[in-house]
PDB file of C-alpha atoms and ligand atoms in Angstrom:
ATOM      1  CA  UNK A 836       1.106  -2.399   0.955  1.00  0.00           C
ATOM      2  CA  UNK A 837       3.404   0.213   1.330  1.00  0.00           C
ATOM      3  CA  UNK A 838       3.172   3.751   1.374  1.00  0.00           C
ATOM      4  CA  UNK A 839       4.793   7.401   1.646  1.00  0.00           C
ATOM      5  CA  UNK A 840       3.540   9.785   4.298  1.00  0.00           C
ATOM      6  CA  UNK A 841       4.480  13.348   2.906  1.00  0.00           C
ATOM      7  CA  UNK A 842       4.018  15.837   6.004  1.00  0.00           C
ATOM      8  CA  UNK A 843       5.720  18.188   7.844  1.00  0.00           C
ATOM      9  CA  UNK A 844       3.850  17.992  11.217  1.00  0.00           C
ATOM     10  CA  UNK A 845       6.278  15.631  13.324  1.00  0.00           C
ATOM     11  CA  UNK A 846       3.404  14.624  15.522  1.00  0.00           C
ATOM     12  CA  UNK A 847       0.670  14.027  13.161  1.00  0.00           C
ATOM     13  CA  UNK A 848       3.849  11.882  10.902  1.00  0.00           C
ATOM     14  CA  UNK A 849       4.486  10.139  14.442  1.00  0.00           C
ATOM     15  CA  UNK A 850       0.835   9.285  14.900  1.00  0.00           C
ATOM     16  CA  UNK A 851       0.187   8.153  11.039  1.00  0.00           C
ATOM     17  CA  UNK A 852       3.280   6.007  10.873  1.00  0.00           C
ATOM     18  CA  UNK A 853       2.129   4.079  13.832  1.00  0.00           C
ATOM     19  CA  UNK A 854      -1.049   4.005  13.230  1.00  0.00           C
ATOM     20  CA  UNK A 855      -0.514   2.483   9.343  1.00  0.00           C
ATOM     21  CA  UNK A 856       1.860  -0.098  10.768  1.00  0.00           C
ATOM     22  CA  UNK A 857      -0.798  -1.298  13.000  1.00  0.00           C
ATOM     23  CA  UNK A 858      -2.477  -2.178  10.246  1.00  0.00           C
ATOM     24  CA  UNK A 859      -0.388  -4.173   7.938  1.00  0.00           C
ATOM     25  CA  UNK A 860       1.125  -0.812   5.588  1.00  0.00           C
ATOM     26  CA  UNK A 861       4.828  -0.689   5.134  1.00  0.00           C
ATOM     27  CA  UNK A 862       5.540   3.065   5.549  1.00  0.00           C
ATOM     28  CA  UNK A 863       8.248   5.485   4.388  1.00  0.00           C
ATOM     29  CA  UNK A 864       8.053   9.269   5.344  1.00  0.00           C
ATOM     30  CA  UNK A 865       8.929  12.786   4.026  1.00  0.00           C
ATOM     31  CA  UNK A 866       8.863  15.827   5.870  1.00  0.00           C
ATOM     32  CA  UNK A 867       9.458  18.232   3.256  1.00  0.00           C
ATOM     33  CA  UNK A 868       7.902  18.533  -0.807  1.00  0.00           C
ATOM     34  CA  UNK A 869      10.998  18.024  -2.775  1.00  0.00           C
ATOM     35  CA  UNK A 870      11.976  15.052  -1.131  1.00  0.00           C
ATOM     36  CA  UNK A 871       8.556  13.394  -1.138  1.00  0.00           C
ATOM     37  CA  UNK A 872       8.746  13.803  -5.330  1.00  0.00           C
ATOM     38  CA  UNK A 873      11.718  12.437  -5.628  1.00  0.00           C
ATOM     39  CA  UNK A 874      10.629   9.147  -2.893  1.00  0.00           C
ATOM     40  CA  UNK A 875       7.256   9.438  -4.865  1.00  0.00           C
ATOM     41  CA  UNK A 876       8.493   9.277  -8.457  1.00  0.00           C
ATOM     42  CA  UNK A 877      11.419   6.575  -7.618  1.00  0.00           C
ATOM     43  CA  UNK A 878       9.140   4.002  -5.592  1.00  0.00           C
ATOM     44  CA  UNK A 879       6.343   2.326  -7.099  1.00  0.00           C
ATOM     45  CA  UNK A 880       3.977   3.090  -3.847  1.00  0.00           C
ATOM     46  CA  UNK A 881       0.609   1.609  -3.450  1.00  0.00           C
ATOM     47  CA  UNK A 882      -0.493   4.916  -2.270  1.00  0.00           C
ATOM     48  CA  UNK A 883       0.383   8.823  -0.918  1.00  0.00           C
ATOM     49  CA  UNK A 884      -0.647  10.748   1.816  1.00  0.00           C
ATOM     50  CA  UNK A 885       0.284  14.256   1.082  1.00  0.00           C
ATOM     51  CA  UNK A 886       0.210  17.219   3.273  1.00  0.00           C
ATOM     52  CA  UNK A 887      -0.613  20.347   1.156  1.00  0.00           C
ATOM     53  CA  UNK A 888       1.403  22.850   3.140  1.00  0.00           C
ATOM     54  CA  UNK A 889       4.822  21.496   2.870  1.00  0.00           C
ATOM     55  CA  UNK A 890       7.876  23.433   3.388  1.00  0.00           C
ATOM     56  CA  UNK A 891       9.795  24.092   0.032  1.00  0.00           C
ATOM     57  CA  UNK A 892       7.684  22.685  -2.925  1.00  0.00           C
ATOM     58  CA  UNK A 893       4.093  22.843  -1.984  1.00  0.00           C
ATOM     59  CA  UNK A 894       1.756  19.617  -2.075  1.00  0.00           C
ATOM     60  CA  UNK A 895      -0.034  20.384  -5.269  1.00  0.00           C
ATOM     61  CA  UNK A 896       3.126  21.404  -6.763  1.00  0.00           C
ATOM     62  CA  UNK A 897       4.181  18.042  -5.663  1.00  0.00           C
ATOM     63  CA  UNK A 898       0.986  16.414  -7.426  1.00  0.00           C
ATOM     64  CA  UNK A 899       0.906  17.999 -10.662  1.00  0.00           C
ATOM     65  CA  UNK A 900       4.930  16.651 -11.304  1.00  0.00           C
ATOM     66  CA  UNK A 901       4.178  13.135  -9.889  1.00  0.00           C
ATOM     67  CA  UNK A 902       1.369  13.297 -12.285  1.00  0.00           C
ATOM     68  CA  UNK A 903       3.312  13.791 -15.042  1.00  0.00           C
ATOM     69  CA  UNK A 904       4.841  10.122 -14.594  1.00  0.00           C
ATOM     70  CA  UNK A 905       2.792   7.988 -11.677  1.00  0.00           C
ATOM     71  CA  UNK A 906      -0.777   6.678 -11.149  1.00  0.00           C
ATOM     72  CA  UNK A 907      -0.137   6.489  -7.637  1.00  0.00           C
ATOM     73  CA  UNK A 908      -3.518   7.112  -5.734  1.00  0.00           C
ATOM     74  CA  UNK A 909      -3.056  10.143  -3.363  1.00  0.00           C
ATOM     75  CA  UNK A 910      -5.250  11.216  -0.691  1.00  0.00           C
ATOM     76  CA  UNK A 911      -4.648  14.460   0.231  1.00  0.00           C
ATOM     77  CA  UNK A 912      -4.724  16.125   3.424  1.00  0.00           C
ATOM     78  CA  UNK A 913      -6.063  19.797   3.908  1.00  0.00           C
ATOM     79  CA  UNK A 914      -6.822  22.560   6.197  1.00  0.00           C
ATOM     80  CA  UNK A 915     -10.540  22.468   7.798  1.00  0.00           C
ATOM     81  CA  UNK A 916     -12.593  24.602   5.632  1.00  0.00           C
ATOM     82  CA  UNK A 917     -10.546  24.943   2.641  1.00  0.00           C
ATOM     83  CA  UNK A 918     -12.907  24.250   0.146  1.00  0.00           C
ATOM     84  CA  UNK A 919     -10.929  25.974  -2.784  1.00  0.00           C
ATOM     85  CA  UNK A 920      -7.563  23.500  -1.805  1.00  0.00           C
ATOM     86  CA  UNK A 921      -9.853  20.441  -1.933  1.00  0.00           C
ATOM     87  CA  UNK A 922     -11.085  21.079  -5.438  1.00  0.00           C
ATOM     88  CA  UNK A 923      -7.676  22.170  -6.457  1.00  0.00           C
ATOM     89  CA  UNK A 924      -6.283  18.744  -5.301  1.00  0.00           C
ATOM     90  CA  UNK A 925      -9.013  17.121  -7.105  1.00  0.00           C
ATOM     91  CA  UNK A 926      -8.769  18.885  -9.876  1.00  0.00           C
ATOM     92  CA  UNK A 927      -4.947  18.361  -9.698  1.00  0.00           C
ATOM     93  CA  UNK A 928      -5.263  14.622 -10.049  1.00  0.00           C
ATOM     94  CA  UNK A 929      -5.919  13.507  -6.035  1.00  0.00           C
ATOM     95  CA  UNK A 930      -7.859  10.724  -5.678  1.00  0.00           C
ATOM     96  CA  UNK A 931      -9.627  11.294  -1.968  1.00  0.00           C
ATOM     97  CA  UNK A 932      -8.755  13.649   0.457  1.00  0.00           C
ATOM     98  CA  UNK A 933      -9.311  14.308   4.384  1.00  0.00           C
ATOM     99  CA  UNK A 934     -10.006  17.566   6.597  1.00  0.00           C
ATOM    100  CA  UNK A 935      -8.066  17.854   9.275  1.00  0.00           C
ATOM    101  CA  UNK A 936      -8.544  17.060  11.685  1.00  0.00           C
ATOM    102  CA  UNK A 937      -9.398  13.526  10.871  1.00  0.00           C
ATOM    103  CA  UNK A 938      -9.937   9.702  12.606  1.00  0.00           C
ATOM    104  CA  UNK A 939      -6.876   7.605  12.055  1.00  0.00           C
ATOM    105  CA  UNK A 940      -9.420   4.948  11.198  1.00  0.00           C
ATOM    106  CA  UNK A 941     -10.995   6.601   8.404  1.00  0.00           C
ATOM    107  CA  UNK A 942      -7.607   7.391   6.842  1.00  0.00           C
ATOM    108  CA  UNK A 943      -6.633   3.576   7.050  1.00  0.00           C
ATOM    109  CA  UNK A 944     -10.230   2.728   5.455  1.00  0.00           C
ATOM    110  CA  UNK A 945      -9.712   5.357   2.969  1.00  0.00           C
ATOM    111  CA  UNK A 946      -6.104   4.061   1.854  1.00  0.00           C
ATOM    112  CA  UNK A 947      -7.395   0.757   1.730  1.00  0.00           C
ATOM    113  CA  UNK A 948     -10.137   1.591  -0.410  1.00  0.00           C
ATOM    114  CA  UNK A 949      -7.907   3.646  -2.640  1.00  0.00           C
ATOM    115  CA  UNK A 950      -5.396   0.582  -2.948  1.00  0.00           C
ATOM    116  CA  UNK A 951      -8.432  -1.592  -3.970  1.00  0.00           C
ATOM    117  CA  UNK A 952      -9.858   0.945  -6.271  1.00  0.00           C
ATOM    118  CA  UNK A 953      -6.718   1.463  -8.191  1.00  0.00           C
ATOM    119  CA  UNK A 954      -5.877  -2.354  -8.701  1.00  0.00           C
ATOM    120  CA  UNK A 955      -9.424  -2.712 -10.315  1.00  0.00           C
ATOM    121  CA  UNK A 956     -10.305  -4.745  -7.319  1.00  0.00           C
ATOM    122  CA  UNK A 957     -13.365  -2.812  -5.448  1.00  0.00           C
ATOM    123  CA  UNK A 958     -14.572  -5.593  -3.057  1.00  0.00           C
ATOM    124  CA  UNK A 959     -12.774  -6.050  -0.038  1.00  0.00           C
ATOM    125  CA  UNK A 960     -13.203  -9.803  -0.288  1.00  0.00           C
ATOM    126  CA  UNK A 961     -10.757 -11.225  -2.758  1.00  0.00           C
ATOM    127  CA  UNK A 962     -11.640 -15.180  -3.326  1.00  0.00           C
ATOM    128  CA  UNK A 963      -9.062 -17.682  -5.313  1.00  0.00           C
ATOM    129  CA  UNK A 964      -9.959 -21.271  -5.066  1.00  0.00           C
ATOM    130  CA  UNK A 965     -11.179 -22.227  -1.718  1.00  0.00           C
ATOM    131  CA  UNK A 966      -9.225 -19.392  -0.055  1.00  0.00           C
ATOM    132  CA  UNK A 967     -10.666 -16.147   0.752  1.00  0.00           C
ATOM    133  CA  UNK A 968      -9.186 -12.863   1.762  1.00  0.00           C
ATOM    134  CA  UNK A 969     -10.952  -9.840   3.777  1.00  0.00           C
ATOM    135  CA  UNK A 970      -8.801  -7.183   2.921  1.00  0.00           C
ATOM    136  CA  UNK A 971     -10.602  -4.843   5.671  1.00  0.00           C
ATOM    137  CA  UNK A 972     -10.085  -6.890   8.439  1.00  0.00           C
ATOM    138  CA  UNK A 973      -6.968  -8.615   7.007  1.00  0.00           C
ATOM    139  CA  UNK A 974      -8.215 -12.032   7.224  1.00  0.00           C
ATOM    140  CA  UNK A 975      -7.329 -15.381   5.639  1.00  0.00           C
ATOM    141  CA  UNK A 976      -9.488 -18.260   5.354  1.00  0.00           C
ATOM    142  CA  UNK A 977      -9.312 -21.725   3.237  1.00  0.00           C
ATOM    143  CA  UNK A 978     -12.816 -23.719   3.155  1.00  0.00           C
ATOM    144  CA  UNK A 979     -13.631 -21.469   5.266  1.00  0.00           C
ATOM    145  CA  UNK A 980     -11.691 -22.081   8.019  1.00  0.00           C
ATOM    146  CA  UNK A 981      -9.042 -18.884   9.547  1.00  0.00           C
ATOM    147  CA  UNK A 982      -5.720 -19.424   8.697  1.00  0.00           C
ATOM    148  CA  UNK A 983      -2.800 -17.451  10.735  1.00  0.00           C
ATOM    149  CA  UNK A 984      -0.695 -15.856   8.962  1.00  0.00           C
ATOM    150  CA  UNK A 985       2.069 -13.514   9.432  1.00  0.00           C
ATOM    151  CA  UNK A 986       2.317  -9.869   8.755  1.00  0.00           C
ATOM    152  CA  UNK A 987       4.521 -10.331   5.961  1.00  0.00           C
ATOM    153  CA  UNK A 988       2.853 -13.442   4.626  1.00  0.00           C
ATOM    154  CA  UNK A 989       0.059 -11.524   4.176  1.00  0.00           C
ATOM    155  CA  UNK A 990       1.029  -8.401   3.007  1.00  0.00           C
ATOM    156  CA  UNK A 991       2.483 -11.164   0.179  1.00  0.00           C
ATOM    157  CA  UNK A 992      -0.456 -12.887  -0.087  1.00  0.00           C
ATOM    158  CA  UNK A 993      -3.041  -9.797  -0.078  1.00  0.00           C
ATOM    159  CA  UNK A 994      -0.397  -8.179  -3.307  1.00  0.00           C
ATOM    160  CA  UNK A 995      -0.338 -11.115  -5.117  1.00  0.00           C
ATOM    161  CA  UNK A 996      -3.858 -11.958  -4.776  1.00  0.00           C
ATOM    162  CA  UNK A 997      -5.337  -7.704  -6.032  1.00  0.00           C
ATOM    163  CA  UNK A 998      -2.467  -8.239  -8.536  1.00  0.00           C
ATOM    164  CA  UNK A 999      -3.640 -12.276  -9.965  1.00  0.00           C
ATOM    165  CA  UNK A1000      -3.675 -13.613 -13.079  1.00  0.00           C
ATOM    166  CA  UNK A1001      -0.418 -11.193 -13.486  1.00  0.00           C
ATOM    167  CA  UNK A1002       3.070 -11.844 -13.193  1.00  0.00           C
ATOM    168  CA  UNK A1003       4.520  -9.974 -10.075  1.00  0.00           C
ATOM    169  CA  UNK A1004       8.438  -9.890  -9.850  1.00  0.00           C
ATOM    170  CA  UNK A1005      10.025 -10.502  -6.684  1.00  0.00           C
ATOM    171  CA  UNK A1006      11.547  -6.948  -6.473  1.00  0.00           C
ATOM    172  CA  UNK A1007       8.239  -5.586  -6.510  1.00  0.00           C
ATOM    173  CA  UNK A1008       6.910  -8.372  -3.567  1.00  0.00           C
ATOM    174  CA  UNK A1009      10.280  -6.526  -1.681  1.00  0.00           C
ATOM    175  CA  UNK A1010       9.112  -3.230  -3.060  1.00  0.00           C
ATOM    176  CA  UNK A1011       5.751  -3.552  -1.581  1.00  0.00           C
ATOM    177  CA  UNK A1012       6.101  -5.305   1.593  1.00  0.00           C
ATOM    178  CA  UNK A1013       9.228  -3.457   2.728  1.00  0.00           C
ATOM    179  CA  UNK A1014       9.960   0.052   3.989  1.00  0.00           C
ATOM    180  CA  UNK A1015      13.112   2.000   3.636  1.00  0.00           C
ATOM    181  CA  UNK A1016      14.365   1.388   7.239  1.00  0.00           C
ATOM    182  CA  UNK A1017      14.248  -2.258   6.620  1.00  0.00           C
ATOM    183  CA  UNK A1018      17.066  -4.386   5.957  1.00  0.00           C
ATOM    184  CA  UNK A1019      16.601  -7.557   4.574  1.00  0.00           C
ATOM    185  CA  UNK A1020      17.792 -10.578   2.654  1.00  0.00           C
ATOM    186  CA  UNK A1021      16.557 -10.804  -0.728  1.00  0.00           C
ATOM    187  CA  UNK A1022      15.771 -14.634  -0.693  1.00  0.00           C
ATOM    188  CA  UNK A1023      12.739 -13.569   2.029  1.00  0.00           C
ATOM    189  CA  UNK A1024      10.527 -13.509  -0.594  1.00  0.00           C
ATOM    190  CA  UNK A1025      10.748 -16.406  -1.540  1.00  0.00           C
ATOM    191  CA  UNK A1026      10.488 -18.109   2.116  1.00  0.00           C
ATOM    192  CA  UNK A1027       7.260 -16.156   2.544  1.00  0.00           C
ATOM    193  CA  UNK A1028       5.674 -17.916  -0.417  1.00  0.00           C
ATOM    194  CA  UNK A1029       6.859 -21.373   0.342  1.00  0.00           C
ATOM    195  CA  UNK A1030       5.106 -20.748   3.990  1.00  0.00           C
ATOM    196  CA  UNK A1031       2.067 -19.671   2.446  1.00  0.00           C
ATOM    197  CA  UNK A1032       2.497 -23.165   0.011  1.00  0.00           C
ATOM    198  CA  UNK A1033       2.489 -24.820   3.285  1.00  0.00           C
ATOM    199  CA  UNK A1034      -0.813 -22.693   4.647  1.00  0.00           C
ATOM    200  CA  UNK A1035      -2.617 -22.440   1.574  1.00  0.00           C
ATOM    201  CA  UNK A1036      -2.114 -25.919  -0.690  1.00  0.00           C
ATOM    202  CA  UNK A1037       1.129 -26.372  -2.495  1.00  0.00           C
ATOM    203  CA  UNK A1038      -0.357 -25.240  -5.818  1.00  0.00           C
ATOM    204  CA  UNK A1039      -2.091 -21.703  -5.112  1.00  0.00           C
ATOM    205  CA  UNK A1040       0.667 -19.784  -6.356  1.00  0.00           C
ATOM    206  CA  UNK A1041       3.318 -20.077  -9.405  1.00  0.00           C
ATOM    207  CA  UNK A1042       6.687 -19.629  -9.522  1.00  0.00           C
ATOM    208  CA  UNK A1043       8.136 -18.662 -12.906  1.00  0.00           C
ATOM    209  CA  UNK A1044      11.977 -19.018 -12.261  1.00  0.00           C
ATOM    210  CA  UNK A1045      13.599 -16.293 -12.207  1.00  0.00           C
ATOM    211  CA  UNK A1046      10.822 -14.168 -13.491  1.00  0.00           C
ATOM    212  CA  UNK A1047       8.132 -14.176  -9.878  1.00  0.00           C
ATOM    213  CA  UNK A1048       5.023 -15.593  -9.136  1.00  0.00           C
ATOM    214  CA  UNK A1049       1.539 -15.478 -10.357  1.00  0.00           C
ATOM    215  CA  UNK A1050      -1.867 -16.348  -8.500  1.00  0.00           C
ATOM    216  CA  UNK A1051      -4.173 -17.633 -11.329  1.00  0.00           C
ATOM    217  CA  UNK A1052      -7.831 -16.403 -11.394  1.00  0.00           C
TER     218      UNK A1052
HETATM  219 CA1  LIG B2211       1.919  20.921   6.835  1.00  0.00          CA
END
């Protein structure tokens, strides 16, 4: 899953980045408002975390114009106290936000929630066939026994599997499982599926040449 940090506070954008990459995310950052829009409304993200005080265009600035052409879910992040900003954001089209200052861990569980929420897939369990996928603890199993995967296998794996029974392209596997800083070969895609062929049963996912692949229900 991959998403944009929009915040101004070098530390705090330090501490996020790290702390998301721990856990699996793909992360791009912005440190000021007008460049977060324009990452924002260019990259189809699987989620925002956006500052509201942000040097040149303000957060909720930010929201309302993203709003006018994304879904993304946003989680906002806010001063202690300020009741009036949190209800703006809402109101502004925000989908959760955090005081800060806040647990790292609850902003990961909150992301992930707001990933799940927004591909219509609530549990954290996703099951296909015999395999079954913990999307909190980012855990794999086939008749119920653990199977080890990579980082990026399963960041392939957990899209394809909140996105099944639709066709997903690989330029949005790369869009998703890849931040801006990394440089890749486009054919990765494809040898992260062919590994998970080999880990998960040759016939789990579909490849629809030169179209992308689609997990069946
Ligand atoms: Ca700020």
């Amino acid at each position: 899953m991959r998403v944009l940090v929009v915040e101004d506070e070098v530390d705090l954008v330090r501490a996020l980045k790290q702390a998301l990459e721990e856990e699996g995310f793909s992360v791009d950052v912005a440190t000021d408002g007008a460049t977060g829009l324009l990452n924002a409304q260019s990259i189809a993200y699987d989620a925002l975390v956006l500052d509201l005080m942000l040097p040149g265009l303000d957060g909720l600035s930010l929201l309302a114009r993203l709003r006018q052409s994304r879904k993304t879910p946003v989680l906002i992040l806010t001063a202690r106290d300020a009741v009036a900003d949190r209800v703006k954001g809402l109101d502004a089209g925000a989908d959760d936000y955090l005081t800060k200052p806040f647990a790292l861990d609850e902003l990961v569980a909150r992301l992930r929630a707001l990933v799940r929420r927004s591909a219509d897939r609530p549990s954290p369990l996703l099951r296909f066939a015999d395999v079954e996928l913990n999307t909190a603890a980012r855990t794999v199993t086939r008749a119920g026994v653990a199977v080890d995967l990579t980082a990026k296998e399963y960041a392939v794996l957990e899209l394809l599997a909140l996105r099944r029974g639709s066709l997903v392209s690989r330029t949005e596997i790369y869009e998703h499982v890849y931040d801006e800083e990394e440089l890749t070969v486009s054919n990765v895609v494809d040898v992260y599926v062919s590994n998970l062929r080999r880990k998960l049963g040759k016939d789990f996912v579909e490849t629809r040449r030169g179209q992308g692949y689609i997990l069946h229900e």
